[in-house]
């Protein structure tokens, strides 16, 4: 019975850590690709992506239009 409590507690801790990581990732533009940015095909859109990342990410590195299988998407540098 005591072993079951330890396993349950460990699973709860892992679940809470996973949720915390998702919340942290959702609060920052850094190191993420953002399909919600919209089109990212032209040089002008790349500049807008860069500015968007500069404003939303504290690392001051900006972003670029990253080629992905579904088309280019705005990606903010780490």
mmCIF file of N, CA and C in Angstrom:
data_model
loop_
_atom_site.group_PDB
_atom_site.id
_atom_site.type_symbol
_atom_site.label_atom_id
_atom_site.label_comp_id
_atom_site.label_asym_id
_atom_site.label_seq_id
_atom_site.Cartn_x
_atom_site.Cartn_y
_atom_site.Cartn_z
ATOM 1 N N UNK A 1 0.823 -1.190 0.000
ATOM 2 C CA UNK A 1 0.000 0.000 0.000
ATOM 3 C C UNK A 1 0.869 1.255 0.000
ATOM 4 N N UNK A 2 1.969 1.284 0.746
ATOM 5 C CA UNK A 2 2.857 2.430 0.801
ATOM 6 C C UNK A 2 3.546 2.693 -0.528
ATOM 7 N N UNK A 3 3.854 1.619 -1.261
ATOM 8 C CA UNK A 3 4.478 1.754 -2.572
ATOM 9 C C UNK A 3 3.553 2.439 -3.564
ATOM 10 N N UNK A 4 2.271 2.181 -3.452
ATOM 11 C CA UNK A 4 1.282 2.790 -4.349
ATOM 12 C C UNK A 4 1.209 4.292 -4.106
ATOM 13 N N UNK A 5 1.340 4.716 -2.860
ATOM 14 C CA UNK A 5 1.322 6.148 -2.540
ATOM 15 C C UNK A 5 2.534 6.850 -3.140
ATOM 16 N N UNK A 6 3.689 6.198 -3.080
ATOM 17 C CA UNK A 6 4.915 6.775 -3.630
ATOM 18 C C UNK A 6 4.794 6.910 -5.147
ATOM 19 N N UNK A 7 4.292 5.885 -5.803
ATOM 20 C CA UNK A 7 4.120 5.917 -7.256
ATOM 21 C C UNK A 7 3.112 7.002 -7.635
ATOM 22 N N UNK A 8 2.013 7.091 -6.911
ATOM 23 C CA UNK A 8 1.003 8.115 -7.184
ATOM 24 C C UNK A 8 1.583 9.510 -7.013
ATOM 25 N N UNK A 9 2.348 9.705 -5.968
ATOM 26 C CA UNK A 9 2.964 11.006 -5.717
ATOM 27 C C UNK A 9 3.956 11.354 -6.831
ATOM 28 N N UNK A 10 4.760 10.378 -7.251
ATOM 29 C CA UNK A 10 5.743 10.607 -8.314
ATOM 30 C C UNK A 10 5.034 10.973 -9.624
ATOM 31 N N UNK A 11 3.950 10.292 -9.944
ATOM 32 C CA UNK A 11 3.193 10.617 -11.152
ATOM 33 C C UNK A 11 2.589 12.018 -11.074
ATOM 34 N N UNK A 12 2.121 12.403 -9.921
ATOM 35 C CA UNK A 12 1.572 13.744 -9.731
ATOM 36 C C UNK A 12 2.654 14.798 -9.937
ATOM 37 N N UNK A 13 3.834 14.575 -9.403
ATOM 38 C CA UNK A 13 4.947 15.514 -9.554
ATOM 39 C C UNK A 13 5.320 15.648 -11.031
ATOM 40 N N UNK A 14 5.418 14.531 -11.742
ATOM 41 C CA UNK A 14 5.757 14.561 -13.168
ATOM 42 C C UNK A 14 4.691 15.327 -13.946
ATOM 43 N N UNK A 15 3.440 15.091 -13.645
ATOM 44 C CA UNK A 15 2.351 15.791 -14.324
ATOM 45 C C UNK A 15 2.428 17.296 -14.079
ATOM 46 N N UNK A 16 2.663 17.687 -12.856
ATOM 47 C CA UNK A 16 2.767 19.113 -12.533
ATOM 48 C C UNK A 16 3.963 19.762 -13.233
ATOM 49 N N UNK A 17 5.076 19.062 -13.319
ATOM 50 C CA UNK A 17 6.244 19.603 -14.019
ATOM 51 C C UNK A 17 5.960 19.778 -15.505
ATOM 52 N N UNK A 18 5.259 18.823 -16.102
ATOM 53 C CA UNK A 18 4.922 18.928 -17.529
ATOM 54 C C UNK A 18 3.996 20.105 -17.788
ATOM 55 N N UNK A 19 3.028 20.319 -16.940
ATOM 56 C CA UNK A 19 2.108 21.447 -17.090
ATOM 57 C C UNK A 19 2.872 22.752 -16.937
ATOM 58 N N UNK A 20 3.785 22.813 -15.992
ATOM 59 C CA UNK A 20 4.585 24.022 -15.759
ATOM 60 C C UNK A 20 5.435 24.350 -16.978
ATOM 61 N N UNK A 21 6.008 23.362 -17.631
ATOM 62 C CA UNK A 21 6.818 23.579 -18.825
ATOM 63 C C UNK A 21 5.948 24.140 -19.940
ATOM 64 N N UNK A 22 4.750 23.617 -20.126
ATOM 65 C CA UNK A 22 3.853 24.108 -21.170
ATOM 66 C C UNK A 22 3.444 25.544 -20.912
ATOM 67 N N UNK A 23 3.175 25.891 -19.674
ATOM 68 C CA UNK A 23 2.799 27.262 -19.331
ATOM 69 C C UNK A 23 3.959 28.195 -19.629
ATOM 70 N N UNK A 24 5.163 27.807 -19.252
ATOM 71 C CA UNK A 24 6.336 28.648 -19.506
ATOM 72 C C UNK A 24 6.547 28.821 -20.998
ATOM 73 N N UNK A 25 6.378 27.768 -21.773
ATOM 74 C CA UNK A 25 6.564 27.850 -23.211
ATOM 75 C C UNK A 25 5.495 28.748 -23.832
ATOM 76 N N UNK A 26 4.268 28.675 -23.317
ATOM 77 C CA UNK A 26 3.193 29.471 -23.863
ATOM 78 C C UNK A 26 3.321 30.956 -23.568
ATOM 79 N N UNK A 27 4.046 31.326 -22.525
ATOM 80 C CA UNK A 27 4.181 32.720 -22.131
ATOM 81 C C UNK A 27 5.293 33.447 -22.864
ATOM 82 N N UNK A 28 6.105 32.748 -23.600
ATOM 83 C CA UNK A 28 7.245 33.370 -24.244
ATOM 84 C C UNK A 28 7.248 33.048 -25.733
ATOM 85 N N UNK A 29 7.646 34.029 -26.516
ATOM 86 C CA UNK A 29 7.791 33.789 -27.944
ATOM 87 C C UNK A 29 9.124 33.114 -28.247
ATOM 88 N N UNK A 30 10.095 33.275 -27.346
ATOM 89 C CA UNK A 30 11.446 32.759 -27.576
ATOM 90 C C UNK A 30 11.439 31.251 -27.844
ATOM 91 N N UNK A 31 12.286 30.846 -28.789
ATOM 92 C CA UNK A 31 12.540 29.425 -29.066
ATOM 93 C C UNK A 31 11.327 28.679 -29.603
ATOM 94 N N UNK A 32 10.347 29.382 -30.135
ATOM 95 C CA UNK A 32 9.136 28.730 -30.608
ATOM 96 C C UNK A 32 8.775 29.181 -32.016
ATOM 97 N N UNK A 33 8.061 28.310 -32.721
ATOM 98 C CA UNK A 33 7.487 28.619 -34.018
ATOM 99 C C UNK A 33 6.047 29.053 -33.789
ATOM 100 N N UNK A 34 5.599 30.079 -34.507
ATOM 101 C CA UNK A 34 4.290 30.676 -34.249
ATOM 102 C C UNK A 34 3.417 30.738 -35.498
ATOM 103 N N UNK A 35 2.627 29.675 -35.743
ATOM 104 C CA UNK A 35 1.730 29.700 -36.893
ATOM 105 C C UNK A 35 0.680 30.809 -36.782
ATOM 106 N N UNK A 36 0.389 31.252 -35.561
ATOM 107 C CA UNK A 36 -0.603 32.315 -35.363
ATOM 108 C C UNK A 36 -0.139 33.655 -35.936
ATOM 109 N N UNK A 37 1.153 33.780 -36.230
ATOM 110 C CA UNK A 37 1.686 34.999 -36.836
ATOM 111 C C UNK A 37 1.077 35.223 -38.220
ATOM 112 N N UNK A 38 0.800 34.142 -38.924
ATOM 113 C CA UNK A 38 0.230 34.248 -40.267
ATOM 114 C C UNK A 38 1.277 34.030 -41.343
ATOM 115 N N UNK A 39 1.012 34.574 -42.531
ATOM 116 C CA UNK A 39 1.916 34.375 -43.664
ATOM 117 C C UNK A 39 3.322 34.867 -43.357
ATOM 118 N N UNK A 40 4.289 34.138 -43.887
ATOM 119 C CA UNK A 40 5.683 34.483 -43.633
ATOM 120 C C UNK A 40 6.493 34.120 -44.873
ATOM 121 N N UNK A 41 6.093 34.679 -46.019
ATOM 122 C CA UNK A 41 6.700 34.294 -47.289
ATOM 123 C C UNK A 41 7.617 35.358 -47.890
ATOM 124 N N UNK A 42 7.309 36.613 -47.660
ATOM 125 C CA UNK A 42 8.066 37.687 -48.320
ATOM 126 C C UNK A 42 9.117 38.275 -47.389
ATOM 127 N N UNK A 43 10.011 39.064 -47.959
ATOM 128 C CA UNK A 43 11.037 39.755 -47.173
ATOM 129 C C UNK A 43 10.378 40.698 -46.156
ATOM 130 N N UNK A 44 9.285 41.362 -46.563
ATOM 131 C CA UNK A 44 8.552 42.265 -45.670
ATOM 132 C C UNK A 44 7.967 41.500 -44.482
ATOM 133 N N UNK A 45 7.393 40.330 -44.753
ATOM 134 C CA UNK A 45 6.824 39.506 -43.688
ATOM 135 C C UNK A 45 7.924 38.990 -42.762
ATOM 136 N N UNK A 46 9.096 38.711 -43.317
ATOM 137 C CA UNK A 46 10.224 38.274 -42.488
ATOM 138 C C UNK A 46 10.639 39.404 -41.538
ATOM 139 N N UNK A 47 10.642 40.628 -42.027
ATOM 140 C CA UNK A 47 10.956 41.777 -41.179
ATOM 141 C C UNK A 47 9.929 41.962 -40.075
ATOM 142 N N UNK A 48 8.660 41.754 -40.421
ATOM 143 C CA UNK A 48 7.594 41.873 -39.411
ATOM 144 C C UNK A 48 7.712 40.771 -38.370
ATOM 145 N N UNK A 49 8.068 39.558 -38.810
ATOM 146 C CA UNK A 49 8.287 38.441 -37.880
ATOM 147 C C UNK A 49 9.423 38.789 -36.928
ATOM 148 N N UNK A 50 10.511 39.306 -37.460
ATOM 149 C CA UNK A 50 11.663 39.686 -36.647
ATOM 150 C C UNK A 50 11.255 40.726 -35.593
ATOM 151 N N UNK A 51 10.515 41.745 -36.010
ATOM 152 C CA UNK A 51 10.074 42.788 -35.075
ATOM 153 C C UNK A 51 9.119 42.229 -34.025
ATOM 154 N N UNK A 52 8.222 41.352 -34.456
ATOM 155 C CA UNK A 52 7.259 40.731 -33.549
ATOM 156 C C UNK A 52 7.993 39.942 -32.464
ATOM 157 N N UNK A 53 9.029 39.194 -32.877
ATOM 158 C CA UNK A 53 9.810 38.416 -31.914
ATOM 159 C C UNK A 53 10.617 39.330 -30.992
ATOM 160 N N UNK A 54 11.157 40.410 -31.530
ATOM 161 C CA UNK A 54 11.916 41.355 -30.697
ATOM 162 C C UNK A 54 11.038 41.948 -29.603
ATOM 163 N N UNK A 55 9.780 42.242 -29.937
ATOM 164 C CA UNK A 55 8.860 42.831 -28.954
ATOM 165 C C UNK A 55 8.368 41.809 -27.941
ATOM 166 N N UNK A 56 8.246 40.549 -28.351
ATOM 167 C CA UNK A 56 7.652 39.542 -27.479
ATOM 168 C C UNK A 56 8.621 38.614 -26.797
ATOM 169 N N UNK A 57 9.914 38.859 -26.972
ATOM 170 C CA UNK A 57 10.914 37.961 -26.401
ATOM 171 C C UNK A 57 12.025 38.795 -25.772
ATOM 172 N N UNK A 58 12.345 38.486 -24.551
ATOM 173 C CA UNK A 58 13.301 39.313 -23.808
ATOM 174 C C UNK A 58 14.769 39.096 -24.202
ATOM 175 N N UNK A 59 15.058 38.107 -25.058
ATOM 176 C CA UNK A 59 16.467 37.840 -25.370
ATOM 177 C C UNK A 59 17.040 38.798 -26.412
ATOM 178 N N UNK A 60 16.195 39.596 -27.070
ATOM 179 C CA UNK A 60 16.669 40.595 -28.028
ATOM 180 C C UNK A 60 17.247 40.034 -29.316
ATOM 181 N N UNK A 61 16.897 38.787 -29.679
ATOM 182 C CA UNK A 61 17.485 38.159 -30.864
ATOM 183 C C UNK A 61 16.587 38.186 -32.088
ATOM 184 N N UNK A 62 15.305 38.452 -31.943
ATOM 185 C CA UNK A 62 14.415 38.521 -33.093
ATOM 186 C C UNK A 62 13.987 37.156 -33.597
ATOM 187 N N UNK A 63 13.631 37.115 -34.877
ATOM 188 C CA UNK A 63 13.149 35.868 -35.450
ATOM 189 C C UNK A 63 13.298 35.845 -36.950
ATOM 190 N N UNK A 64 12.843 34.785 -37.572
ATOM 191 C CA UNK A 64 12.948 34.599 -39.007
ATOM 192 C C UNK A 64 11.817 33.713 -39.492
ATOM 193 N N UNK A 65 11.614 33.671 -40.793
ATOM 194 C CA UNK A 65 10.596 32.820 -41.401
ATOM 195 C C UNK A 65 11.209 31.451 -41.674
ATOM 196 N N UNK A 66 10.893 30.503 -40.836
ATOM 197 C CA UNK A 66 11.480 29.168 -40.879
ATOM 198 C C UNK A 66 10.720 28.281 -41.876
ATOM 199 N N UNK A 67 11.431 27.696 -42.847
ATOM 200 C CA UNK A 67 10.763 26.796 -43.797
ATOM 201 C C UNK A 67 10.329 25.506 -43.111
ATOM 202 N N UNK A 68 9.063 25.180 -43.228
ATOM 203 C CA UNK A 68 8.500 23.959 -42.659
ATOM 204 C C UNK A 68 7.686 23.259 -43.742
ATOM 205 N N UNK A 69 7.351 21.987 -43.548
ATOM 206 C CA UNK A 69 6.589 21.264 -44.578
ATOM 207 C C UNK A 69 5.285 21.959 -44.995
ATOM 208 N N UNK A 70 4.644 22.670 -44.070
ATOM 209 C CA UNK A 70 3.382 23.355 -44.386
ATOM 210 C C UNK A 70 3.594 24.803 -44.798
ATOM 211 N N UNK A 71 4.809 25.165 -45.163
ATOM 212 C CA UNK A 71 5.127 26.536 -45.541
ATOM 213 C C UNK A 71 5.941 27.221 -44.463
ATOM 214 N N UNK A 72 6.434 28.399 -44.771
ATOM 215 C CA UNK A 72 7.258 29.134 -43.817
ATOM 216 C C UNK A 72 6.396 29.672 -42.669
ATOM 217 N N UNK A 73 6.966 29.595 -41.459
ATOM 218 C CA UNK A 73 6.291 30.123 -40.277
ATOM 219 C C UNK A 73 7.285 30.927 -39.454
ATOM 220 N N UNK A 74 6.774 31.948 -38.785
ATOM 221 C CA UNK A 74 7.610 32.798 -37.948
ATOM 222 C C UNK A 74 8.166 31.992 -36.776
ATOM 223 N N UNK A 75 9.468 32.055 -36.612
ATOM 224 C CA UNK A 75 10.144 31.354 -35.522
ATOM 225 C C UNK A 75 11.042 32.349 -34.785
ATOM 226 N N UNK A 76 10.892 32.417 -33.478
ATOM 227 C CA UNK A 76 11.703 33.331 -32.667
ATOM 228 C C UNK A 76 12.939 32.605 -32.145
ATOM 229 N N UNK A 77 14.087 33.262 -32.266
ATOM 230 C CA UNK A 77 15.354 32.679 -31.834
ATOM 231 C C UNK A 77 15.394 32.451 -30.330
ATOM 232 N N UNK A 78 16.247 31.524 -29.922
ATOM 233 C CA UNK A 78 16.472 31.238 -28.499
ATOM 234 C C UNK A 78 17.490 32.198 -27.920
#
